[in-house]
Amino acid sequence: MARAAEPEGRRRGGSVIAYFTSAKFLLYLGHALSTWGDRMWHFAVSVFLVELYGNSLLLTAVYGLVVAGSVLLLGALIGDWVDKNSRLKVAQTSLVVQNSSVILCGVILMIIFLFKTQLLTLYHGWLLTLCYILVITIANIANLASTATAITIQRDWIVVVAGEDRSKLADMNATIRRIDQLTNILAPMAVGQIMTFGSPMIGCGFISGWNLMSMCVEYLLLWKVYQKTPTLAHKSAKVEASELKQLNVKKESDMKPAEGVQLIIEKDVAGFEPQQEKEVGCAARIAEPFITFRDGWVAYYNQPVFLAGMGLAFLYMTVLGFDCITTGYAYTQGLSGSVLSLLMGASAVTGIMGTVAFTWLRRKCGLIRTGLISGVAQFACLILCVISVFMPGSPMDLTVSPFADISARLFENEPLPTIASPEPEMIFATGMPNLLNGSIAPANSDPEMSPEPVPLISVSLLFAGVIAARVGLWSFDLTVTQLLQENVIESERGIINGVQNSMNYLLDLLHFIMVILAPNPEAFGLLVLISVSFVAMGHIMYFRFAQKSLGKQLFVCHTPDPKATPDSSPPGNTSTV
């Protein structure tokens, strides 16, 4: 018996070791380290900028605007760069640029915190202003490099590592999202505690040290994954601009099954022979980025999954998330920081449930139908948010013009409301003071001056809907992600996903503009209704995509063949996984 059990134990031990040394696990580990560093930095940089500018939100707003605008304008160019270069070069370059930028930013911030008084007196404060501009610029470069890393790892490497097994690809996508959910909660909590019990300067030093260590480990992990997956060394040749235009202009119904694939030739990237370049004029070189930008958006528009991608982008035009806007509104309704942290934890749990639901639904109903079911589930939960607008405790007042505050400031020269200096624990626990009324939560004000307690029925329904909707949201996000992975030809994978990121940032930027135009708590209910309308439009677009792809089979749910998965690719698809 002992002898029989010993080989069994060895086999189990060998399988465990094989898993922990597999390319899939190493990819997970590298992504976890990268995401942890990203989440710590994104949380901390906003807090640092608020702290540096006298508890004002100006620098944070400028930073957010620069980041969103940069990805919007450069997303297609970043994706094109990913397509034109070898996978290892792209991954290593973006990794080094991203982490080096964060390290440099951390060092500059430490210098500012140490010598802020001296810098303020030099050159009438212009040197300090230059430091602020430098920090925002370098932080923006780090974000652009992070975008390139996300495109090449989450949209390309993961597809190659999964091979032709679409079920494995779905499981890997779901695991990546679970890692995102966990790090999105745990990383800000960790760095927030360090800054709370230490100081902002200690937080800068910790983040810089973490990124230095993480960069070395991630670099090694990428090399190991590359070695263990020989197919990563082979990449489809970039389609010429004329061929790309012809390929995209063709209608989906006119394509033959292998028509697009025949244009793509598998070659070893390392063995590319440089073609004889023609003489290119200065004007042509200047126009090249603009041509790439145009061709990227045209290629995106002509993709068979265009409507699905647009549907996902429309979900970014919403205030129904755990960002600084919703947090600020919650403070006006009397919720404390501890309650909000619990709600954020609950949203992470439901997000993980969404990744589990995605893998189960995909096996039972296929990929496209999973998106339909997820969309219906998300919209049904958001109905609670709509109901909350009209329940007791809702500050919505349609008699108050949403633009009254803006017009008063512009035309009546009323002074801007000052933001009260919040307690450090409050900033570091939430990442942002109240954005809506220029003050901290009513619960923190003088009891003698505070108004009557606000009924919690409205805000409770609001957050119940937001948290419950995360199940459908993340399942839908994974559906569209895998549709893009499976249905975009390899030579366009980078540029299409770059444009998709640009679309996401565009709608996200519009949602911030919407809040700037209507910042009063009385108008938040109107913002909720607009947000739900955009979510509905996004899912209508996806429904139209599913209708065109599946036709009469749209509402027929069956267990598909995991090898074939006929409904996971729309008609006319010209790519293979």
XYZ file of C-alpha atoms in Angstrom:
577
model
C 0.000 0.000 0.000
C 2.803 2.360 0.914
C 4.607 1.584 -2.298
C 1.430 2.192 -4.309
C 0.762 5.446 -2.505
C 4.283 6.730 -3.035
C 4.077 6.961 -6.848
C 0.640 8.566 -6.509
C 2.074 11.146 -4.133
C 4.990 11.759 -6.451
C 2.632 12.245 -9.364
C 0.597 14.773 -7.414
C 3.720 16.565 -6.267
C 5.023 16.551 -9.816
C 1.776 17.993 -11.160
C 1.831 20.761 -8.541
C 5.419 21.629 -9.400
C 4.586 21.521 -13.109
C 1.710 23.977 -12.572
C 3.796 26.439 -10.551
C 6.498 26.392 -13.227
C 4.083 26.549 -16.185
C 3.876 29.551 -18.494
C 0.277 30.128 -17.396
C 1.119 30.466 -13.686
C 4.184 32.608 -14.381
C 1.978 34.893 -16.470
C -0.477 35.163 -13.551
C 2.345 35.944 -11.122
C 3.821 38.631 -13.352
C 0.393 40.200 -13.849
C -0.266 40.177 -10.085
C 3.007 41.999 -9.390
C 2.388 44.503 -12.175
C -1.216 45.173 -11.128
C -0.270 45.533 -7.466
C 2.273 48.205 -8.330
C -0.164 49.952 -10.689
C -2.961 50.088 -8.118
C -0.664 51.401 -5.397
C 0.657 54.121 -7.695
C -2.722 55.186 -9.109
C -4.119 55.496 -5.585
C -1.094 57.252 -4.144
C -0.404 59.769 -6.925
C -3.856 61.355 -6.542
C -3.367 61.655 -2.794
C 0.138 63.073 -3.261
C -1.104 65.729 -5.674
C -3.897 66.755 -3.284
C -1.406 66.942 -0.421
C 1.114 68.984 -2.415
C -1.349 71.594 -3.666
C -2.777 72.559 -0.288
C -5.640 70.022 -0.257
C -6.914 71.348 -3.588
C -8.152 69.031 -6.344
C -6.662 71.113 -9.151
C -3.534 69.022 -9.773
C -5.513 65.786 -9.508
C -8.033 67.043 -12.059
C -5.250 68.131 -14.418
C -3.551 64.755 -14.046
C -6.767 62.872 -14.811
C -7.436 65.046 -17.846
C -3.895 64.578 -19.205
C -4.007 60.793 -18.733
C -7.400 60.411 -20.390
C -6.519 62.727 -23.264
C -3.176 61.023 -23.906
C -4.646 57.528 -24.177
C -7.483 58.874 -26.300
C -5.066 60.438 -28.796
C -2.230 57.923 -28.648
C -4.077 54.630 -28.109
C -3.988 53.701 -31.801
C -0.299 54.644 -32.113
C 0.602 52.550 -29.070
C -1.290 49.587 -30.505
C 0.420 50.034 -33.866
C 3.826 49.999 -32.139
C 2.825 46.771 -30.369
C 1.907 45.195 -33.721
C 5.088 46.240 -35.512
C 7.600 44.898 -32.974
C 8.422 41.504 -31.522
C 6.443 40.426 -28.468
C 9.427 40.175 -26.123
C 10.775 43.589 -27.120
C 7.381 45.251 -26.608
C 6.788 43.602 -23.226
C 10.269 44.344 -21.883
C 10.390 47.918 -23.173
C 6.962 48.873 -21.811
C 7.791 47.187 -18.473
C 11.072 49.072 -18.048
C 9.596 52.428 -19.132
C 6.577 52.056 -16.851
C 8.480 51.093 -13.698
C 11.353 53.504 -14.321
C 8.870 56.364 -14.725
C 7.149 55.516 -11.443
C 10.503 55.266 -9.651
C 11.596 58.645 -11.046
C 8.242 60.177 -10.092
C 8.593 58.840 -6.563
C 12.069 60.332 -6.210
C 10.894 63.748 -7.481
C 7.916 63.694 -5.102
C 10.208 62.875 -2.180
C 12.395 65.874 -3.090
C 9.299 68.117 -3.284
C 8.031 66.930 0.105
C 11.458 67.527 1.671
C 12.221 70.921 0.122
C 8.782 72.326 -0.711
C 9.342 75.529 1.287
C 12.677 76.245 -0.398
C 11.311 75.441 -3.845
C 8.383 77.797 -3.236
C 10.726 80.736 -2.677
C 12.986 80.093 -5.689
C 12.156 81.962 -8.911
C 8.837 83.171 -7.401
C 7.542 79.593 -7.152
C 8.082 78.751 -10.821
C 10.559 75.998 -9.950
C 7.918 74.266 -7.839
C 5.402 74.632 -10.680
C 7.963 73.067 -13.023
C 8.286 70.140 -10.610
C 4.503 69.668 -10.672
C 4.511 69.661 -14.484
C 7.403 67.181 -14.477
C 5.580 64.832 -12.091
C 2.379 64.866 -14.150
C 4.300 64.372 -17.409
C 6.347 61.425 -16.137
C 3.281 59.873 -14.480
C 1.469 60.148 -17.803
C 4.367 58.368 -19.560
C 4.078 55.598 -16.967
C 0.366 55.277 -17.715
C 0.973 55.081 -21.476
C 3.599 52.361 -20.912
C 1.106 50.550 -18.670
C -1.420 50.704 -21.528
C 1.122 49.102 -23.875
C 1.833 46.391 -21.294
C -1.865 45.625 -20.879
C -2.387 45.359 -24.645
C 0.560 43.054 -25.272
C 0.069 40.765 -22.241
C -3.710 40.669 -21.740
C -4.710 40.852 -25.416
C -1.883 39.001 -27.158
C 0.396 36.873 -24.966
C -2.514 35.291 -23.132
C -4.059 34.215 -26.458
C -0.820 32.575 -27.574
C -0.259 30.842 -24.214
C -3.824 29.450 -24.302
C -3.232 28.091 -27.819
C -6.335 26.943 -29.663
C -8.191 25.973 -26.482
C -10.893 28.634 -26.092
C -12.062 27.225 -22.766
C -8.523 27.644 -21.420
C -8.499 31.199 -22.777
C -11.772 31.949 -20.975
C -10.415 30.533 -17.704
C -7.224 32.565 -18.032
C -9.168 35.765 -18.745
C -11.341 35.136 -15.686
C -8.304 34.499 -13.472
C -6.670 37.713 -14.675
C -9.824 39.645 -13.730
C -9.916 38.026 -10.282
C -6.351 39.163 -9.713
C -7.414 42.668 -10.796
C -10.335 42.683 -8.356
C -8.248 41.570 -5.383
C -5.353 43.949 -6.018
C -7.777 46.825 -6.645
C -8.869 46.560 -3.003
C -5.786 45.251 -1.182
C -3.067 47.414 -2.806
C -4.644 50.825 -1.947
C -5.349 49.563 1.582
C -1.706 48.547 2.025
C -0.150 51.762 0.747
C -2.832 53.815 2.536
C -1.827 52.285 5.868
C 1.840 52.998 5.163
C 1.080 56.667 4.427
C -1.295 56.974 7.382
C 1.091 55.609 10.006
C 4.202 56.931 8.287
C 4.183 59.932 5.974
C 3.683 60.765 2.299
C 7.456 60.765 1.842
C 7.703 57.246 3.267
C 4.892 56.220 0.909
C 6.872 57.595 -2.064
C 9.964 55.700 -1.004
C 8.025 52.466 -0.516
C 6.362 52.668 -3.944
C 9.684 53.470 -5.646
C 11.394 50.547 -3.922
C 8.517 48.215 -4.757
C 8.619 49.120 -8.445
C 12.384 48.609 -8.607
C 12.091 45.133 -7.106
C 8.969 44.285 -9.103
C 10.564 45.376 -12.386
C 13.450 42.909 -11.947
C 11.141 40.010 -11.017
C 8.636 40.757 -13.787
C 11.433 41.002 -16.352
C 12.630 37.522 -15.347
C 9.075 36.117 -15.413
C 8.459 37.495 -18.905
C 11.644 35.855 -20.132
C 10.602 32.524 -18.572
C 7.139 32.667 -20.165
C 8.721 33.509 -23.506
C 11.057 30.525 -23.234
C 8.295 28.131 -22.225
C 6.018 29.235 -25.089
C 7.973 28.940 -28.367
C 5.024 30.232 -30.408
C 5.526 33.667 -28.822
C 8.637 34.004 -30.966
C 6.473 33.855 -34.092
C 4.289 36.775 -35.012
C 2.187 37.502 -38.046
C 3.742 39.938 -40.482
C 2.205 43.367 -40.404
C -0.274 43.832 -43.231
C 0.644 46.649 -45.585
C -1.541 49.741 -45.374
C -3.093 49.117 -48.793
C -3.867 45.491 -47.951
C -5.226 46.497 -44.552
C -7.553 49.037 -46.139
C -8.816 46.477 -48.667
C -9.303 43.914 -45.926
C -11.313 46.251 -43.714
C -13.472 47.699 -46.480
C -14.826 44.270 -47.447
C -18.194 43.542 -45.957
C -18.597 40.729 -43.501
C -21.035 38.838 -45.716
C -18.714 38.960 -48.728
C -15.752 37.380 -46.955
C -14.749 33.814 -47.556
C -13.876 31.806 -44.436
C -10.117 31.974 -44.926
C -9.892 35.096 -47.036
C -8.307 37.313 -44.401
C -6.072 34.616 -42.998
C -4.394 34.056 -46.342
C -3.021 37.594 -46.211
C -1.178 36.835 -42.983
C 2.083 34.904 -43.182
C 3.548 33.404 -40.006
C 7.178 34.410 -39.689
C 9.796 34.455 -37.004
C 9.964 38.068 -35.891
C 13.647 37.728 -35.152
C 14.182 36.645 -38.733
C 12.450 39.556 -40.425
C 14.503 40.870 -43.299
C 14.344 44.638 -43.431
C 12.820 45.740 -46.697
C 14.450 48.390 -48.820
C 12.901 51.557 -47.496
C 11.911 54.190 -49.964
C 12.908 57.782 -49.659
C 10.375 59.387 -47.353
C 9.965 63.123 -47.267
C 9.740 65.201 -44.110
C 6.043 65.927 -44.676
C 5.295 62.213 -45.031
C 7.085 61.439 -41.762
C 5.117 64.134 -39.975
C 1.852 62.852 -41.429
C 2.579 59.186 -40.597
C 1.216 59.272 -36.990
C -1.973 60.954 -38.189
C -2.390 58.351 -40.944
C -1.857 55.563 -38.408
C -4.423 57.183 -36.113
C -6.956 57.384 -38.959
C -6.296 53.850 -40.227
C -6.601 52.470 -36.690
C -10.047 53.977 -36.157
C -11.180 52.896 -39.633
C -9.942 49.366 -38.959
C -11.771 49.361 -35.612
C -15.006 50.525 -37.251
C -14.821 47.739 -39.843
C -14.218 44.953 -37.340
C -17.011 42.354 -37.084
C -16.990 42.922 -33.288
C -17.230 46.722 -33.587
C -20.679 46.940 -31.976
C -19.595 44.709 -29.094
C -16.570 46.928 -28.432
C -18.718 50.059 -28.576
C -21.169 48.459 -26.175
C -18.371 47.946 -23.654
C -17.098 51.508 -24.109
C -20.548 52.964 -23.377
C -20.467 51.331 -19.943
C -17.674 53.752 -18.998
C -20.077 56.715 -19.262
C -21.446 56.197 -15.761
C -21.257 57.535 -12.213
C -22.377 54.151 -10.888
C -18.992 52.927 -9.734
C -16.644 53.219 -6.780
C -14.732 56.243 -7.999
C -14.213 59.614 -6.316
C -17.537 60.927 -7.668
C -19.708 58.258 -6.076
C -17.586 58.382 -2.907
C -18.130 62.127 -2.634
C -21.884 61.694 -3.096
C -21.921 58.997 -0.411
C -20.304 61.435 2.035
C -23.042 63.983 1.402
C -25.534 61.273 2.346
C -23.821 60.578 5.669
C -21.898 57.361 4.937
C -18.599 57.049 6.782
C -15.257 55.951 5.395
C -15.444 52.608 7.183
C -18.842 51.836 5.657
C -17.549 52.776 2.214
C -14.545 50.487 2.600
C -16.905 47.615 3.425
C -19.001 48.438 0.364
C -15.878 48.444 -1.804
C -14.974 45.033 -0.407
C -18.452 43.767 -1.245
C -18.087 45.094 -4.799
C -14.831 43.158 -5.154
C -16.589 39.972 -4.021
C -19.418 40.422 -6.529
C -16.841 41.209 -9.213
C -15.141 37.873 -8.543
C -18.570 36.220 -8.672
C -18.952 37.776 -12.124
C -15.763 36.078 -13.339
C -17.048 32.728 -12.046
C -20.418 33.315 -13.713
C -18.649 34.087 -16.998
C -16.824 30.765 -17.167
C -19.973 28.817 -16.218
C -22.279 30.635 -18.645
C -19.789 30.336 -21.484
C -19.670 26.558 -21.099
C -23.456 26.315 -20.952
C -24.586 28.884 -23.504
C -21.589 29.944 -25.561
C -19.650 33.191 -25.576
C -22.036 35.569 -27.352
C -25.092 34.492 -25.333
C -23.053 34.964 -22.160
C -22.766 38.633 -23.076
C -26.521 38.891 -23.567
C -27.309 37.260 -20.216
C -24.682 39.374 -18.440
C -26.077 42.558 -19.968
C -29.621 41.755 -18.863
C -28.391 40.932 -15.350
C -26.439 44.193 -15.057
C -29.295 46.349 -16.338
C -31.818 44.624 -14.052
C -29.646 45.409 -11.010
C -29.220 49.032 -12.089
C -33.016 49.438 -11.959
C -32.497 49.635 -8.187
C -30.344 52.724 -8.772
C -33.123 54.296 -10.834
C -35.641 53.578 -8.073
C -33.269 55.088 -5.477
C -33.474 58.459 -7.246
C -37.153 58.782 -6.291
C -36.975 57.300 -2.772
C -36.882 59.211 0.556
C -33.448 60.628 1.235
C -32.646 61.353 -2.401
C -31.445 64.965 -2.768
C -32.661 65.147 -6.359
C -34.447 68.409 -7.019
C -35.308 69.176 -10.637
C -36.228 72.752 -9.716
C -32.535 73.404 -9.019
C -30.706 73.928 -12.276
C -27.781 71.494 -12.614
C -25.766 74.327 -14.134
C -26.650 76.959 -11.528
C -23.376 76.569 -9.670
C -21.327 76.897 -12.883
C -23.230 79.923 -14.157
C -22.990 81.652 -10.777
C -19.224 81.279 -10.765
C -18.789 82.397 -14.357
C -21.223 85.291 -14.615
C -21.821 86.483 -11.055
C -18.172 86.278 -9.952
C -19.035 84.271 -6.849
C -15.968 82.925 -5.044
C -15.170 79.243 -5.425
C -16.005 77.172 -2.375
C -12.943 76.198 -0.405
C -12.289 72.578 0.379
C -11.925 72.029 4.061
C -8.711 70.315 5.075
C -9.739 66.726 5.746
C -8.106 64.488 8.273
C -5.189 62.471 6.845
C -6.921 59.215 7.702
C -9.919 60.263 5.662
C -7.840 61.050 2.575
C -5.770 57.899 2.767
C -8.763 55.690 3.468
C -10.731 56.839 0.458
C -8.209 58.421 -1.857
C -10.199 61.618 -2.367
C -12.115 64.180 -0.307
C -15.644 65.136 -1.208
C -15.922 66.542 -4.740
C -19.525 67.579 -4.711
C -19.993 70.277 -2.121
C -16.485 71.311 -1.143
C -16.639 69.813 2.325
C -16.312 66.572 4.194
C -19.248 64.383 5.114
C -22.004 65.880 7.188
C -21.158 63.305 9.834
C -17.833 65.100 10.422
C -19.324 68.571 10.909
C -20.345 70.276 14.106
C -23.368 68.449 15.592
C -24.985 71.752 16.521
C -24.728 73.033 12.948
C -25.497 69.793 11.086
C -28.931 69.273 9.553
C -31.266 66.427 10.386
C -30.002 62.938 9.521
C -30.581 61.991 5.898
C -32.760 58.866 5.376
C -30.595 56.012 4.101
C -33.221 54.292 1.937
C -32.144 56.048 -1.239
C -28.369 55.642 -0.828
C -28.834 52.027 0.319
C -30.768 51.133 -2.819
C -28.182 52.981 -4.916
C -25.228 50.995 -3.594
C -27.204 47.746 -3.562
C -27.785 48.191 -7.284
C -24.174 49.202 -7.971
C -22.726 46.242 -6.050
C -25.134 43.673 -7.491
C -24.542 44.964 -11.030
C -20.824 44.110 -10.761
C -21.648 40.454 -11.428
C -23.115 41.227 -14.839
C -20.600 44.006 -15.520
C -17.476 41.871 -15.151
C -19.017 38.922 -16.936
C -19.888 41.236 -19.843
C -16.414 42.787 -19.796
C -14.812 39.330 -20.044
C -17.163 38.412 -22.896
C -16.186 41.404 -25.016
C -12.516 40.936 -24.133
C -12.553 37.364 -25.422
C -14.527 38.345 -28.517
C -11.786 40.839 -29.361
C -9.125 38.219 -28.695
C -10.769 35.602 -30.899
C -12.063 37.729 -33.757
C -9.286 40.223 -34.471
C -6.518 38.996 -36.768
C -3.145 38.792 -35.116
C -1.485 41.547 -37.134
C -4.202 44.057 -36.027
C -4.539 42.869 -32.430
C -2.506 45.714 -30.957
C -3.963 48.632 -32.882
C -7.580 47.464 -32.461
C -7.178 47.065 -28.709
C -5.408 50.434 -28.603
C -8.422 52.061 -30.231
C -10.713 50.163 -27.843
C -8.798 51.665 -24.915
C -9.166 55.095 -26.530
C -12.933 54.613 -26.796
C -13.107 53.563 -23.144
C -11.162 56.645 -22.067
C -13.287 58.901 -24.288
C -16.514 57.823 -22.611
C -14.854 57.975 -19.203
C -13.733 61.533 -19.966
C -17.275 62.458 -20.987
C -18.593 61.169 -17.682
C -16.205 63.455 -15.768
C -17.209 66.392 -17.955
C -20.847 65.581 -17.186
C -20.099 65.741 -13.450
C -18.179 69.017 -13.826
C -21.196 70.557 -15.575
C -23.628 69.305 -12.910
C -21.667 69.052 -9.639
C -24.480 69.650 -7.140
C -25.851 66.750 -5.063
C -29.335 67.760 -6.252
C -28.265 66.835 -9.788
C -26.743 63.451 -8.922
C -30.048 61.688 -9.484
C -30.119 63.091 -13.011
C -26.575 61.774 -13.542
C -27.753 58.346 -12.386
C -30.561 58.348 -14.950
C -28.172 59.430 -17.718
C -25.699 56.725 -16.675
C -28.318 53.974 -16.783
C -29.405 55.247 -20.211
C -25.845 54.909 -21.536
C -25.567 51.404 -20.078
C -28.819 50.508 -21.824
C -27.522 51.901 -25.137
C -24.328 49.888 -24.732
C -26.243 46.653 -24.257
C -28.543 47.490 -27.185
C -25.440 47.767 -29.366
C -24.260 44.389 -28.114
C -27.711 42.894 -28.760
C -27.517 44.134 -32.337
C -24.068 42.517 -32.693
C -25.387 39.234 -31.292
C -28.426 39.374 -33.577
C -26.226 39.814 -36.655
C -23.862 37.071 -35.500
C -26.319 34.381 -34.424
C -29.447 35.270 -36.387
C -32.324 32.948 -35.581
C -30.181 30.972 -33.121
C -29.980 34.004 -30.813
C -32.196 32.689 -28.020
C -31.345 28.997 -28.390
C -29.141 28.145 -25.415
C -27.265 24.882 -25.569
C -24.020 23.398 -24.385
C -21.575 23.986 -27.241
C -18.721 21.760 -28.263
C -15.712 23.218 -26.390
C -13.503 22.561 -29.400
C -15.813 24.074 -31.992
C -17.736 26.818 -30.130
C -19.485 27.865 -33.360
C -21.237 30.837 -31.818
C -18.119 32.362 -30.335
C -17.122 33.864 -33.670
C -19.376 35.996 -35.858
C -19.958 35.123 -39.491
C -17.145 36.163 -41.758
C -14.540 35.907 -39.006
C -11.133 35.658 -40.606
C -8.997 34.842 -37.617
C -7.983 31.825 -35.643
C -6.979 31.609 -32.029
